[in-house]
């Protein structure tokens, strides 16, 4: 199973570049038995409350949030993931980190080219702009 974390300040060298000169980096977990790959990957990501992912040094921008997976669906090339709970962002640089961790994890798990993340029915971009 693939879950994404953030390489701080590496200017896109370890993966696709996201806001503030960071990279979003794929990590692999051990084998997991699941009914829904999206649910398994998203739940694994959201349940990790460590700020730093293992010994990799990769950052988990979602560590301070209390989000839970509700459901997901795929339409065409887009996966839509519904989450519920409280979203916590450290500010302008954390916002793109949070969005990237969630969207890349959802896209890879669903085999989709785009992801739409909703928190309590509100698009994540709108949710973060309300903070």
PDB file of C-alpha atoms in Angstrom, residues 7-111:
ATOM      1  CA  UNK A   7      10.144  16.000   2.176  1.00  0.00           C
ATOM      2  CA  UNK A   8      10.672  19.496   3.549  1.00  0.00           C
ATOM      3  CA  UNK A   9      12.580  22.042   1.458  1.00  0.00           C
ATOM      4  CA  UNK A  10      14.128  19.639  -1.061  1.00  0.00           C
ATOM      5  CA  UNK A  11      12.856  21.597  -4.091  1.00  0.00           C
ATOM      6  CA  UNK A  12      11.146  18.634  -5.751  1.00  0.00           C
ATOM      7  CA  UNK A  13      14.138  16.277  -5.756  1.00  0.00           C
ATOM      8  CA  UNK A  14      12.487  13.358  -3.917  1.00  0.00           C
ATOM      9  CA  UNK A  15       9.115  13.613  -5.690  1.00  0.00           C
ATOM     10  CA  UNK A  16       6.705  16.081  -7.289  1.00  0.00           C
ATOM     11  CA  UNK A  17       7.244  19.605  -5.963  1.00  0.00           C
ATOM     12  CA  UNK A  18       4.510  21.095  -3.793  1.00  0.00           C
ATOM     13  CA  UNK A  19       4.185  24.466  -2.043  1.00  0.00           C
ATOM     14  CA  UNK A  20       7.064  26.088  -0.150  1.00  0.00           C
ATOM     15  CA  UNK A  21       9.737  24.103  -2.034  1.00  0.00           C
ATOM     16  CA  UNK A  22       8.770  20.696  -0.615  1.00  0.00           C
ATOM     17  CA  UNK A  23       8.262  17.334  -2.324  1.00  0.00           C
ATOM     18  CA  UNK A  24       5.499  14.785  -1.926  1.00  0.00           C
ATOM     19  CA  UNK A  25       7.085  11.334  -1.522  1.00  0.00           C
ATOM     20  CA  UNK A  26       5.552   7.870  -1.828  1.00  0.00           C
ATOM     21  CA  UNK A  27       6.173   5.413   1.004  1.00  0.00           C
ATOM     22  CA  UNK A  28       5.202   1.769   1.086  1.00  0.00           C
ATOM     23  CA  UNK A  29       3.574   0.020   4.035  1.00  0.00           C
ATOM     24  CA  UNK A  30       3.582  -3.685   4.670  1.00  0.00           C
ATOM     25  CA  UNK A  31       0.976  -5.941   3.058  1.00  0.00           C
ATOM     26  CA  UNK A  32      -2.584  -5.095   4.067  1.00  0.00           C
ATOM     27  CA  UNK A  33      -5.801  -7.055   3.563  1.00  0.00           C
ATOM     28  CA  UNK A  34      -8.623  -4.697   2.683  1.00  0.00           C
ATOM     29  CA  UNK A  35     -11.996  -4.494   0.999  1.00  0.00           C
ATOM     30  CA  UNK A  36     -11.239  -0.998  -0.342  1.00  0.00           C
ATOM     31  CA  UNK A  37      -7.699   0.047  -1.198  1.00  0.00           C
ATOM     32  CA  UNK A  38      -8.675   3.718  -0.895  1.00  0.00           C
ATOM     33  CA  UNK A  39     -10.143   3.179   2.576  1.00  0.00           C
ATOM     34  CA  UNK A  40      -7.067   1.237   3.710  1.00  0.00           C
ATOM     35  CA  UNK A  41      -4.572   3.822   2.414  1.00  0.00           C
ATOM     36  CA  UNK A  42      -6.498   6.842   3.670  1.00  0.00           C
ATOM     37  CA  UNK A  43      -7.125   5.263   7.081  1.00  0.00           C
ATOM     38  CA  UNK A  44      -3.444   4.380   7.429  1.00  0.00           C
ATOM     39  CA  UNK A  45      -2.460   7.961   6.592  1.00  0.00           C
ATOM     40  CA  UNK A  46      -5.052   9.570   8.881  1.00  0.00           C
ATOM     41  CA  UNK A  47      -4.343   7.279  11.844  1.00  0.00           C
ATOM     42  CA  UNK A  48      -0.628   8.191  11.860  1.00  0.00           C
ATOM     43  CA  UNK A  49      -0.253  10.933  14.483  1.00  0.00           C
ATOM     44  CA  UNK A  50       3.553  11.091  14.288  1.00  0.00           C
ATOM     45  CA  UNK A  51       4.897  14.406  12.958  1.00  0.00           C
ATOM     46  CA  UNK A  52       7.843  12.582  11.353  1.00  0.00           C
ATOM     47  CA  UNK A  53       7.191   9.345   9.445  1.00  0.00           C
ATOM     48  CA  UNK A  54       9.393   6.615  10.929  1.00  0.00           C
ATOM     49  CA  UNK A  55      13.113   7.029  10.353  1.00  0.00           C
ATOM     50  CA  UNK A  56      12.608   8.471   6.864  1.00  0.00           C
ATOM     51  CA  UNK A  57      12.632  12.075   8.079  1.00  0.00           C
ATOM     52  CA  UNK A  58       9.526  12.719   5.985  1.00  0.00           C
ATOM     53  CA  UNK A  59       6.957  15.074   7.513  1.00  0.00           C
ATOM     54  CA  UNK A  60       3.334  14.212   8.218  1.00  0.00           C
ATOM     55  CA  UNK A  61       1.400  17.482   7.829  1.00  0.00           C
ATOM     56  CA  UNK A  62      -1.771  15.668   8.950  1.00  0.00           C
ATOM     57  CA  UNK A  63      -0.409  14.713  12.388  1.00  0.00           C
ATOM     58  CA  UNK A  64      -2.363  17.454  14.180  1.00  0.00           C
ATOM     59  CA  UNK A  65      -5.653  16.732  12.432  1.00  0.00           C
ATOM     60  CA  UNK A  66      -8.378  14.439  13.680  1.00  0.00           C
ATOM     61  CA  UNK A  67      -9.870  13.166  10.422  1.00  0.00           C
ATOM     62  CA  UNK A  68     -11.606   9.875   9.660  1.00  0.00           C
ATOM     63  CA  UNK A  69     -12.389   8.170   6.359  1.00  0.00           C
ATOM     64  CA  UNK A  70     -16.110   8.005   5.513  1.00  0.00           C
ATOM     65  CA  UNK A  71     -16.328   6.826   1.894  1.00  0.00           C
ATOM     66  CA  UNK A  72     -14.894   7.070  -1.593  1.00  0.00           C
ATOM     67  CA  UNK A  73     -16.104   6.735  -5.157  1.00  0.00           C
ATOM     68  CA  UNK A  74     -14.514   6.818  -8.585  1.00  0.00           C
ATOM     69  CA  UNK A  75     -16.092   8.515 -11.569  1.00  0.00           C
ATOM     70  CA  UNK A  76     -14.088   8.488 -14.777  1.00  0.00           C
ATOM     71  CA  UNK A  77     -10.525   9.454 -13.837  1.00  0.00           C
ATOM     72  CA  UNK A  78     -11.454  11.151 -10.533  1.00  0.00           C
ATOM     73  CA  UNK A  79     -11.641   9.649  -7.060  1.00  0.00           C
ATOM     74  CA  UNK A  80     -13.758  11.522  -4.520  1.00  0.00           C
ATOM     75  CA  UNK A  81     -12.947  10.876  -0.866  1.00  0.00           C
ATOM     76  CA  UNK A  82     -15.278  11.892   1.948  1.00  0.00           C
ATOM     77  CA  UNK A  83     -13.664  12.534   5.342  1.00  0.00           C
ATOM     78  CA  UNK A  84     -15.071  13.816   8.606  1.00  0.00           C
ATOM     79  CA  UNK A  85     -13.521  15.471  11.638  1.00  0.00           C
ATOM     80  CA  UNK A  86     -11.237  18.347  12.486  1.00  0.00           C
ATOM     81  CA  UNK A  87      -8.569  19.631  10.101  1.00  0.00           C
ATOM     82  CA  UNK A  88      -5.571  21.399  11.638  1.00  0.00           C
ATOM     83  CA  UNK A  89      -3.048  23.303   9.520  1.00  0.00           C
ATOM     84  CA  UNK A  90       0.128  25.029  10.660  1.00  0.00           C
ATOM     85  CA  UNK A  91      -0.368  27.755   8.044  1.00  0.00           C
ATOM     86  CA  UNK A  92       0.351  28.710   4.479  1.00  0.00           C
ATOM     87  CA  UNK A  93       3.080  26.099   3.900  1.00  0.00           C
ATOM     88  CA  UNK A  94       1.149  23.275   5.596  1.00  0.00           C
ATOM     89  CA  UNK A  95      -1.940  23.761   3.418  1.00  0.00           C
ATOM     90  CA  UNK A  96      -0.372  22.412   0.178  1.00  0.00           C
ATOM     91  CA  UNK A  97       1.353  19.651   2.178  1.00  0.00           C
ATOM     92  CA  UNK A  98      -1.972  18.472   3.604  1.00  0.00           C
ATOM     93  CA  UNK A  99      -3.701  18.646   0.222  1.00  0.00           C
ATOM     94  CA  UNK A 100      -0.851  16.760  -1.492  1.00  0.00           C
ATOM     95  CA  UNK A 101      -0.701  13.996   1.127  1.00  0.00           C
ATOM     96  CA  UNK A 102      -4.426  13.350   0.826  1.00  0.00           C
ATOM     97  CA  UNK A 103      -4.788  13.710  -2.943  1.00  0.00           C
ATOM     98  CA  UNK A 104      -1.716  11.683  -3.946  1.00  0.00           C
ATOM     99  CA  UNK A 105      -2.580   8.908  -1.482  1.00  0.00           C
ATOM    100  CA  UNK A 106      -6.161   8.768  -2.820  1.00  0.00           C
ATOM    101  CA  UNK A 107      -5.117   8.889  -6.499  1.00  0.00           C
ATOM    102  CA  UNK A 108      -2.588   6.065  -6.208  1.00  0.00           C
ATOM    103  CA  UNK A 109      -4.922   3.894  -4.120  1.00  0.00           C
ATOM    104  CA  UNK A 110      -7.768   4.354  -6.628  1.00  0.00           C
ATOM    105  CA  UNK A 111      -5.617   4.265  -9.762  1.00  0.00           C
TER     106      UNK A 111
END
